[in-house]
PDB file of C-alpha atoms in Angstrom:
ATOM      1  CA  MET A   1      -8.582  25.751 -12.756  1.00 87.00           C
ATOM      2  CA  THR A   2      -6.033  24.179 -10.435  1.00 96.00           C
ATOM      3  CA  ARG A   3      -6.840  20.763  -8.998  1.00 97.00           C
ATOM      4  CA  PHE A   4      -5.564  20.271  -5.467  1.00 98.00           C
ATOM      5  CA  ILE A   5      -5.039  16.552  -4.862  1.00 98.00           C
ATOM      6  CA  THR A   6      -3.941  15.363  -1.420  1.00 98.00           C
ATOM      7  CA  LEU A   7      -2.223  12.041  -0.832  1.00 98.00           C
ATOM      8  CA  VAL A   8      -3.357  10.701   2.521  1.00 97.00           C
ATOM      9  CA  SER A   9      -3.084   7.364   4.264  1.00 94.00           C
ATOM     10  CA  GLY A  10      -4.100   7.414   7.905  1.00 88.00           C
ATOM     11  CA  LYS A  11      -1.321   4.992   8.769  1.00 90.00           C
ATOM     12  CA  GLY A  12       2.292   6.130   8.548  1.00 91.00           C
ATOM     13  CA  GLY A  13       5.036   4.319   6.669  1.00 91.00           C
ATOM     14  CA  VAL A  14       2.913   3.244   3.708  1.00 94.00           C
ATOM     15  CA  GLY A  15       5.104   4.972   1.101  1.00 94.00           C
ATOM     16  CA  LYS A  16       2.935   8.046   0.604  1.00 96.00           C
ATOM     17  CA  THR A  17       5.804  10.481  -0.037  1.00 97.00           C
ATOM     18  CA  THR A  18       7.386   8.157  -2.597  1.00 97.00           C
ATOM     19  CA  ALA A  19       4.005   7.831  -4.300  1.00 98.00           C
ATOM     20  CA  ALA A  20       3.540  11.623  -4.334  1.00 98.00           C
ATOM     21  CA  LEU A  21       6.972  12.144  -5.894  1.00 98.00           C
ATOM     22  CA  ASN A  22       6.571   9.527  -8.599  1.00 98.00           C
ATOM     23  CA  LEU A  23       3.005  10.576  -9.399  1.00 98.00           C
ATOM     24  CA  SER A  24       4.137  14.188  -9.770  1.00 98.00           C
ATOM     25  CA  HIS A  25       6.820  13.109 -12.236  1.00 98.00           C
ATOM     26  CA  ALA A  26       4.347  10.938 -14.160  1.00 98.00           C
ATOM     27  CA  LEU A  27       1.977  13.895 -14.510  1.00 98.00           C
ATOM     28  CA  HIS A  28       4.900  16.103 -15.566  1.00 98.00           C
ATOM     29  CA  LYS A  29       5.817  13.622 -18.309  1.00 97.00           C
ATOM     30  CA  LEU A  30       2.220  13.771 -19.546  1.00 97.00           C
ATOM     31  CA  GLY A  31       2.832  17.469 -20.168  1.00 97.00           C
ATOM     32  CA  LYS A  32       0.908  18.703 -17.126  1.00 97.00           C
ATOM     33  CA  GLN A  33       1.951  21.672 -15.001  1.00 97.00           C
ATOM     34  CA  VAL A  34       2.482  20.194 -11.548  1.00 98.00           C
ATOM     35  CA  ILE A  35       3.678  21.509  -8.190  1.00 98.00           C
ATOM     36  CA  LEU A  36       4.319  19.087  -5.330  1.00 98.00           C
ATOM     37  CA  VAL A  37       3.863  20.566  -1.842  1.00 98.00           C
ATOM     38  CA  ASP A  38       5.333  18.901   1.224  1.00 98.00           C
ATOM     39  CA  ALA A  39       2.631  19.764   3.750  1.00 97.00           C
ATOM     40  CA  ASN A  40       3.963  17.327   6.327  1.00 97.00           C
ATOM     41  CA  LEU A  41       5.217  20.050   8.636  1.00 96.00           C
ATOM     42  CA  ALA A  42       6.352  17.715  11.423  1.00 94.00           C
ATOM     43  CA  THR A  43       8.333  15.128   9.452  1.00 95.00           C
ATOM     44  CA  PRO A  44       8.841  16.377   5.885  1.00 96.00           C
ATOM     45  CA  ASN A  45      10.615  14.084   3.427  1.00 95.00           C
ATOM     46  CA  VAL A  46       9.870  15.345  -0.094  1.00 97.00           C
ATOM     47  CA  GLY A  47      12.891  17.633  -0.344  1.00 96.00           C
ATOM     48  CA  LEU A  48      15.069  15.195   1.573  1.00 95.00           C
ATOM     49  CA  GLN A  49      14.423  12.397  -0.918  1.00 95.00           C
ATOM     50  CA  LEU A  50      15.512  14.705  -3.755  1.00 96.00           C
ATOM     51  CA  GLY A  51      18.655  15.990  -2.034  1.00 94.00           C
ATOM     52  CA  LEU A  52      17.302  19.271  -0.628  1.00 93.00           C
ATOM     53  CA  ILE A  53      18.756  18.924   2.872  1.00 89.00           C
ATOM     54  CA  GLN A  54      18.613  22.537   4.086  1.00 90.00           C
ATOM     55  CA  PRO A  55      16.732  24.587   1.502  1.00 94.00           C
ATOM     56  CA  GLU A  56      16.774  28.334   2.101  1.00 95.00           C
ATOM     57  CA  GLY A  57      13.188  28.725   0.976  1.00 96.00           C
ATOM     58  CA  THR A  58      10.560  26.497   2.606  1.00 97.00           C
ATOM     59  CA  LEU A  59       6.817  26.282   3.055  1.00 98.00           C
ATOM     60  CA  ASN A  60       7.377  27.310   6.677  1.00 97.00           C
ATOM     61  CA  LYS A  61       9.123  30.542   5.700  1.00 97.00           C
ATOM     62  CA  PHE A  62       6.402  31.277   3.163  1.00 97.00           C
ATOM     63  CA  LEU A  63       3.755  30.862   5.865  1.00 97.00           C
ATOM     64  CA  HIS A  64       5.841  33.108   8.158  1.00 95.00           C
ATOM     65  CA  GLN A  65       5.900  35.690   5.334  1.00 95.00           C
ATOM     66  CA  LYS A  66       9.704  35.560   5.256  1.00 96.00           C
ATOM     67  CA  LYS A  67       9.828  34.289   1.664  1.00 97.00           C
ATOM     68  CA  GLY A  68       7.707  34.904  -1.410  1.00 97.00           C
ATOM     69  CA  LEU A  69       6.129  32.088  -3.382  1.00 97.00           C
ATOM     70  CA  HIS A  70       8.774  32.121  -6.124  1.00 96.00           C
ATOM     71  CA  GLU A  71      11.483  31.835  -3.450  1.00 97.00           C
ATOM     72  CA  VAL A  72      10.213  28.522  -2.079  1.00 98.00           C
ATOM     73  CA  ILE A  73       9.648  26.707  -5.388  1.00 98.00           C
ATOM     74  CA  TYR A  74      12.414  24.397  -6.608  1.00 98.00           C
ATOM     75  CA  GLN A  75      12.839  22.242  -9.707  1.00 97.00           C
ATOM     76  CA  HIS A  76      14.614  18.893  -9.500  1.00 97.00           C
ATOM     77  CA  GLU A  77      16.685  17.687 -12.447  1.00 96.00           C
ATOM     78  CA  SER A  78      13.921  15.159 -13.176  1.00 97.00           C
ATOM     79  CA  GLY A  79      11.570  18.041 -13.913  1.00 96.00           C
ATOM     80  CA  VAL A  80       9.568  17.744 -10.698  1.00 97.00           C
ATOM     81  CA  THR A  81       8.641  21.140  -9.233  1.00 98.00           C
ATOM     82  CA  LEU A  82       8.282  21.182  -5.469  1.00 98.00           C
ATOM     83  CA  ILE A  83       7.829  23.269  -2.341  1.00 98.00           C
ATOM     84  CA  PRO A  84       9.706  21.651   0.575  1.00 98.00           C
ATOM     85  CA  SER A  85       9.043  22.051   4.272  1.00 97.00           C
ATOM     86  CA  SER A  86      11.758  22.784   6.810  1.00 96.00           C
ATOM     87  CA  LEU A  87      13.603  20.006   8.643  1.00 94.00           C
ATOM     88  CA  ASN A  88      14.401  22.457  11.452  1.00 94.00           C
ATOM     89  CA  LEU A  89      12.553  21.781  14.705  1.00 95.00           C
ATOM     90  CA  LYS A  90      12.301  25.463  15.657  1.00 93.00           C
ATOM     91  CA  GLU A  91      10.850  26.326  12.247  1.00 94.00           C
ATOM     92  CA  TYR A  92       8.255  23.583  12.715  1.00 94.00           C
ATOM     93  CA  GLN A  93       7.363  24.765  16.210  1.00 95.00           C
ATOM     94  CA  LYS A  94       6.805  28.318  14.937  1.00 94.00           C
ATOM     95  CA  THR A  95       4.546  27.220  12.058  1.00 96.00           C
ATOM     96  CA  ASN A  96       0.804  27.496  12.570  1.00 95.00           C
ATOM     97  CA  PRO A  97      -0.967  24.731  10.591  1.00 95.00           C
ATOM     98  CA  HIS A  98      -4.083  26.902  10.358  1.00 95.00           C
ATOM     99  CA  LYS A  99      -2.120  29.121   7.964  1.00 96.00           C
ATOM    100  CA  LEU A 100      -1.821  26.316   5.402  1.00 97.00           C
ATOM    101  CA  VAL A 101      -4.797  27.865   3.612  1.00 96.00           C
ATOM    102  CA  GLU A 102      -2.401  30.532   2.334  1.00 96.00           C
ATOM    103  CA  ILE A 103      -0.460  28.135   0.117  1.00 97.00           C
ATOM    104  CA  PHE A 104      -3.716  26.987  -1.482  1.00 97.00           C
ATOM    105  CA  GLU A 105      -4.749  30.567  -2.152  1.00 96.00           C
ATOM    106  CA  HIS A 106      -1.412  31.489  -3.712  1.00 97.00           C
ATOM    107  CA  LEU A 107      -1.104  28.353  -5.865  1.00 97.00           C
ATOM    108  CA  ASP A 108      -4.603  28.583  -7.321  1.00 96.00           C
ATOM    109  CA  ASP A 109      -4.267  29.019 -11.115  1.00 93.00           C
ATOM    110  CA  VAL A 110      -0.454  28.679 -10.925  1.00 95.00           C
ATOM    111  CA  ALA A 111      -0.452  25.019 -12.087  1.00 97.00           C
ATOM    112  CA  GLU A 112      -2.891  22.461 -13.458  1.00 97.00           C
ATOM    113  CA  PHE A 113      -2.208  20.071 -10.580  1.00 98.00           C
ATOM    114  CA  VAL A 114      -1.012  20.719  -7.054  1.00 98.00           C
ATOM    115  CA  ILE A 115      -0.095  17.421  -5.404  1.00 98.00           C
ATOM    116  CA  ILE A 116      -0.001  17.633  -1.607  1.00 98.00           C
ATOM    117  CA  ASP A 117       1.931  15.175   0.519  1.00 98.00           C
ATOM    118  CA  ALA A 118      -0.018  15.205   3.781  1.00 97.00           C
ATOM    119  CA  PRO A 119       1.081  13.849   7.166  1.00 95.00           C
ATOM    120  CA  SER A 120      -0.124  10.485   8.393  1.00 94.00           C
ATOM    121  CA  GLY A 121      -2.865  10.349  10.983  1.00 91.00           C
ATOM    122  CA  LEU A 122      -6.004  12.463  11.328  1.00 93.00           C
ATOM    123  CA  GLY A 123      -4.616  15.473  13.168  1.00 94.00           C
ATOM    124  CA  ILE A 124      -4.881  19.246  12.740  1.00 94.00           C
ATOM    125  CA  GLU A 125      -2.564  19.439   9.724  1.00 95.00           C
ATOM    126  CA  VAL A 126      -4.483  16.770   7.806  1.00 97.00           C
ATOM    127  CA  ASN A 127      -7.787  18.452   8.603  1.00 97.00           C
ATOM    128  CA  GLU A 128      -6.494  21.848   7.472  1.00 97.00           C
ATOM    129  CA  ILE A 129      -5.197  20.377   4.216  1.00 98.00           C
ATOM    130  CA  LEU A 130      -8.394  18.479   3.427  1.00 98.00           C
ATOM    131  CA  LYS A 131     -10.477  21.588   4.148  1.00 97.00           C
ATOM    132  CA  HIS A 132      -8.902  23.240   1.120  1.00 97.00           C
ATOM    133  CA  SER A 133      -8.132  20.386  -1.279  1.00 97.00           C
ATOM    134  CA  ASP A 134     -10.464  19.086  -3.982  1.00 97.00           C
ATOM    135  CA  GLU A 135      -9.567  15.412  -4.104  1.00 98.00           C
ATOM    136  CA  ALA A 136      -7.992  12.792  -1.874  1.00 98.00           C
ATOM    137  CA  LEU A 137      -5.875   9.941  -3.186  1.00 98.00           C
ATOM    138  CA  ILE A 138      -5.639   7.173  -0.597  1.00 98.00           C
ATOM    139  CA  VAL A 139      -2.351   5.285  -0.220  1.00 98.00           C
ATOM    140  CA  ILE A 140      -2.448   1.955   1.608  1.00 97.00           C
ATOM    141  CA  ASN A 141      -0.518  -1.244   2.220  1.00 96.00           C
ATOM    142  CA  PRO A 142      -2.196  -4.654   1.827  1.00 95.00           C
ATOM    143  CA  ASN A 143      -2.869  -5.263   5.528  1.00 94.00           C
ATOM    144  CA  LEU A 144      -5.934  -4.781   7.698  1.00 95.00           C
ATOM    145  CA  SER A 145      -4.408  -2.102   9.936  1.00 95.00           C
ATOM    146  CA  SER A 146      -3.575   0.113   6.950  1.00 96.00           C
ATOM    147  CA  VAL A 147      -6.971  -0.478   5.350  1.00 97.00           C
ATOM    148  CA  MET A 148      -8.959   0.369   8.482  1.00 97.00           C
ATOM    149  CA  ASP A 149      -6.931   3.555   9.036  1.00 97.00           C
ATOM    150  CA  ALA A 150      -7.622   4.432   5.404  1.00 97.00           C
ATOM    151  CA  LEU A 151     -11.347   3.952   5.995  1.00 97.00           C
ATOM    152  CA  LYS A 152     -11.291   6.640   8.688  1.00 97.00           C
ATOM    153  CA  THR A 153      -9.250   8.858   6.393  1.00 97.00           C
ATOM    154  CA  ILE A 154     -11.850   8.483   3.628  1.00 98.00           C
ATOM    155  CA  GLN A 155     -14.585   9.472   6.077  1.00 98.00           C
ATOM    156  CA  LEU A 156     -12.566  12.536   7.103  1.00 98.00           C
ATOM    157  CA  ALA A 157     -11.963  13.494   3.462  1.00 98.00           C
ATOM    158  CA  HIS A 158     -15.683  13.206   2.756  1.00 98.00           C
ATOM    159  CA  SER A 159     -16.465  15.410   5.744  1.00 98.00           C
ATOM    160  CA  HIS A 160     -14.389  18.108   4.032  1.00 98.00           C
ATOM    161  CA  HIS A 161     -16.134  17.521   0.694  1.00 97.00           C
ATOM    162  CA  ASN A 162     -13.178  15.911  -1.059  1.00 97.00           C
ATOM    163  CA  THR A 163     -13.763  13.590  -3.983  1.00 97.00           C
ATOM    164  CA  ILE A 164     -11.964  10.268  -3.524  1.00 98.00           C
ATOM    165  CA  ALA A 165      -9.784   9.939  -6.616  1.00 97.00           C
ATOM    166  CA  GLY A 166      -8.981   6.282  -5.932  1.00 97.00           C
ATOM    167  CA  ILE A 167      -6.790   3.910  -3.957  1.00 98.00           C
ATOM    168  CA  ILE A 168      -3.081   3.240  -4.509  1.00 98.00           C
ATOM    169  CA  LEU A 169      -2.148  -0.180  -3.155  1.00 97.00           C
ATOM    170  CA  ASN A 170       1.511   0.303  -2.289  1.00 96.00           C
ATOM    171  CA  MET A 171       4.404  -1.972  -1.269  1.00 91.00           C
ATOM    172  CA  THR A 172       2.609  -5.168  -2.177  1.00 90.00           C
ATOM    173  CA  HIS A 173       4.563  -8.389  -2.592  1.00 79.00           C
ATOM    174  CA  PHE A 174       1.705 -10.214  -4.342  1.00 66.00           C
ATOM    175  CA  ALA A 175       2.299 -12.889  -1.744  1.00 58.00           C
ATOM    176  CA  GLY A 176      -1.243 -14.242  -1.682  1.00 62.00           C
ATOM    177  CA  TRP A 177      -2.070 -15.755   1.665  1.00 65.00           C
ATOM    178  CA  ASN A 178      -0.265 -13.189   3.872  1.00 79.00           C
ATOM    179  CA  GLU A 179      -1.662 -10.105   2.107  1.00 90.00           C
ATOM    180  CA  MET A 180      -5.196  -8.849   1.751  1.00 94.00           C
ATOM    181  CA  LYS A 181      -6.626  -9.376  -1.709  1.00 92.00           C
ATOM    182  CA  SER A 182      -7.582  -6.374  -3.822  1.00 93.00           C
ATOM    183  CA  GLU A 183     -11.215  -7.497  -3.822  1.00 95.00           C
ATOM    184  CA  GLU A 184     -11.299  -7.561  -0.008  1.00 95.00           C
ATOM    185  CA  ILE A 185      -9.784  -4.080   0.217  1.00 96.00           C
ATOM    186  CA  GLN A 186     -12.173  -2.584  -2.321  1.00 97.00           C
ATOM    187  CA  LYS A 187     -15.138  -4.167  -0.537  1.00 97.00           C
ATOM    188  CA  ILE A 188     -14.141  -2.473   2.741  1.00 97.00           C
ATOM    189  CA  LEU A 189     -13.165   0.919   1.309  1.00 97.00           C
ATOM    190  CA  LYS A 190     -15.829   0.992  -1.423  1.00 97.00           C
ATOM    191  CA  PHE A 191     -13.476   2.683  -3.880  1.00 97.00           C
ATOM    192  CA  PRO A 192     -11.425   1.199  -6.716  1.00 96.00           C
ATOM    193  CA  ILE A 193      -7.742   0.396  -6.545  1.00 97.00           C
ATOM    194  CA  ILE A 194      -6.309   2.341  -9.479  1.00 97.00           C
ATOM    195  CA  ALA A 195      -2.729   1.084  -9.144  1.00 97.00           C
ATOM    196  CA  SER A 196      -0.851  -1.739  -7.401  1.00 96.00           C
ATOM    197  CA  ILE A 197       2.776  -0.855  -6.696  1.00 95.00           C
ATOM    198  CA  LYS A 198       5.028  -3.812  -5.953  1.00 92.00           C
ATOM    199  CA  TYR A 199       7.815  -3.387  -3.418  1.00 88.00           C
ATOM    200  CA  ASP A 200      11.045  -3.310  -5.413  1.00 92.00           C
ATOM    201  CA  ARG A 201      14.734  -2.602  -4.820  1.00 94.00           C
ATOM    202  CA  LYS A 202      14.458   0.139  -7.444  1.00 95.00           C
ATOM    203  CA  PHE A 203      12.926   2.346  -4.743  1.00 95.00           C
ATOM    204  CA  ARG A 204      16.061   1.989  -2.626  1.00 94.00           C
ATOM    205  CA  LYS A 205      18.244   2.635  -5.672  1.00 96.00           C
ATOM    206  CA  ALA A 206      16.302   5.822  -6.486  1.00 96.00           C
ATOM    207  CA  LEU A 207      16.542   7.001  -2.870  1.00 95.00           C
ATOM    208  CA  MET A 208      20.314   6.544  -2.895  1.00 95.00           C
ATOM    209  CA  GLU A 209      20.490   8.507  -6.157  1.00 96.00           C
ATOM    210  CA  GLN A 210      18.197  11.227  -4.716  1.00 96.00           C
ATOM    211  CA  ASP A 211      15.922  10.628  -7.670  1.00 97.00           C
ATOM    212  CA  LEU A 212      12.660   8.917  -8.649  1.00 97.00           C
ATOM    213  CA  VAL A 213      11.910   5.429  -9.910  1.00 97.00           C
ATOM    214  CA  HIS A 214       9.682   6.932 -12.596  1.00 97.00           C
ATOM    215  CA  HIS A 215      12.631   9.037 -13.804  1.00 97.00           C
ATOM    216  CA  LEU A 216      15.420   6.452 -13.482  1.00 97.00           C
ATOM    217  CA  PHE A 217      13.456   3.399 -14.620  1.00 97.00           C
ATOM    218  CA  PRO A 218      10.711   4.691 -16.956  1.00 97.00           C
ATOM    219  CA  LYS A 219      10.085   1.264 -18.507  1.00 97.00           C
ATOM    220  CA  SER A 220       9.656  -0.526 -15.189  1.00 97.00           C
ATOM    221  CA  LYS A 221       6.382  -1.993 -13.984  1.00 96.00           C
ATOM    222  CA  ILE A 222       6.430   0.544 -11.135  1.00 97.00           C
ATOM    223  CA  ALA A 223       6.636   3.441 -13.576  1.00 97.00           C
ATOM    224  CA  GLN A 224       3.802   1.969 -15.619  1.00 98.00           C
ATOM    225  CA  GLU A 225       1.583   1.876 -12.541  1.00 97.00           C
ATOM    226  CA  PHE A 226       2.305   5.513 -11.687  1.00 98.00           C
ATOM    227  CA  ARG A 227       1.538   6.486 -15.288  1.00 98.00           C
ATOM    228  CA  LYS A 228      -1.758   4.664 -14.884  1.00 97.00           C
ATOM    229  CA  VAL A 229      -2.593   6.882 -11.899  1.00 98.00           C
ATOM    230  CA  ALA A 230      -1.520  10.007 -13.789  1.00 98.00           C
ATOM    231  CA  ARG A 231      -3.728   9.121 -16.768  1.00 97.00           C
ATOM    232  CA  HIS A 232      -6.620   8.324 -14.430  1.00 97.00           C
ATOM    233  CA  LEU A 233      -6.352  11.758 -12.804  1.00 97.00           C
ATOM    234  CA  SER A 234      -6.006  13.474 -16.162  1.00 94.00           C
ATOM    235  CA  LEU A 235      -9.094  11.814 -17.615  1.00 89.00           C
ATOM    236  CA  HIS A 236     -11.359  11.832 -14.549  1.00 78.00           C
ATOM    237  CA  LYS A 237     -12.133  15.252 -13.172  1.00 72.00           C
ATOM    238  CA  PRO A 238     -13.963  15.566  -9.834  1.00 66.00           C
ATOM    239  CA  GLU A 239     -17.701  16.075  -9.840  1.00 56.00           C
ATOM    240  CA  GLU A 240     -18.818  19.676  -9.535  1.00 44.00           C
TER     241      GLU A 240
END
C-alpha cells in the first residue's frame, strides 16, 4: 500500500522543498519506490531546483486531463522520480486545487512512498492535500514564529486524520542563545525532532549544480540526517 507523506511547515522559507528532495533521494537509496509530487501550485520549486525549467508534462496538465500520468513523471539523474508543477501563471490560474484528489487516486499502489511538497500556510491547497495524505512531516526552523506556525499546521493535519511522522529541525546553526533549543520545541509541539539539519554551503552548491546534497555529498552530516529520516519512515508505519 502506498504511503502518502506530506511535508508541511505553516511558515514559508523554512527549506521544505529542499528537505522533500533530499528525503526522496534518501528513501530511493534505501531501495524504496518513491515519487515526489510538487503540490505547491502557486510557487512550485521542485522541478526548478533539479533543472526542469519548462517541463512539457506537469501536475497542472494532468489535472486538466491534457496529459496522462506517465507523461508528467520525470526521473532526475540522481534517481529521484518527480511530478513537477507548472511555473506558468496562466496554468496556475486554471488549476482547481479541489482536483488534487485525482493525483492521489492515480498514484495509489504505483510506489511505496509518495512524498508531497505542500505549499506554506494553511490555505485551500494545504487542506486539500492533507485531506488525502496519510502522514504529515513537519519542517521548521529554530525560532518561535516557525514553531508556532507549525503548531497550527499540526492541528490542521490532525483534523484531517494525518499521523504526525515527526519534526525536521531545518537550517539550524547550533548557535545556542539565539536559537530555540530542541527540548523547548518538542515541549511546544509535543512530537519528537527526528533530524536536525544544519545550514551549510553545500545546499547552495547543490542548487547551483541542479542536484541534491544527499546525492553530491553522501558522506556529509546533512546526508546522514536525511538518511535518519528515511530510516525512521521505513521502520515506523502509521497507526491503522
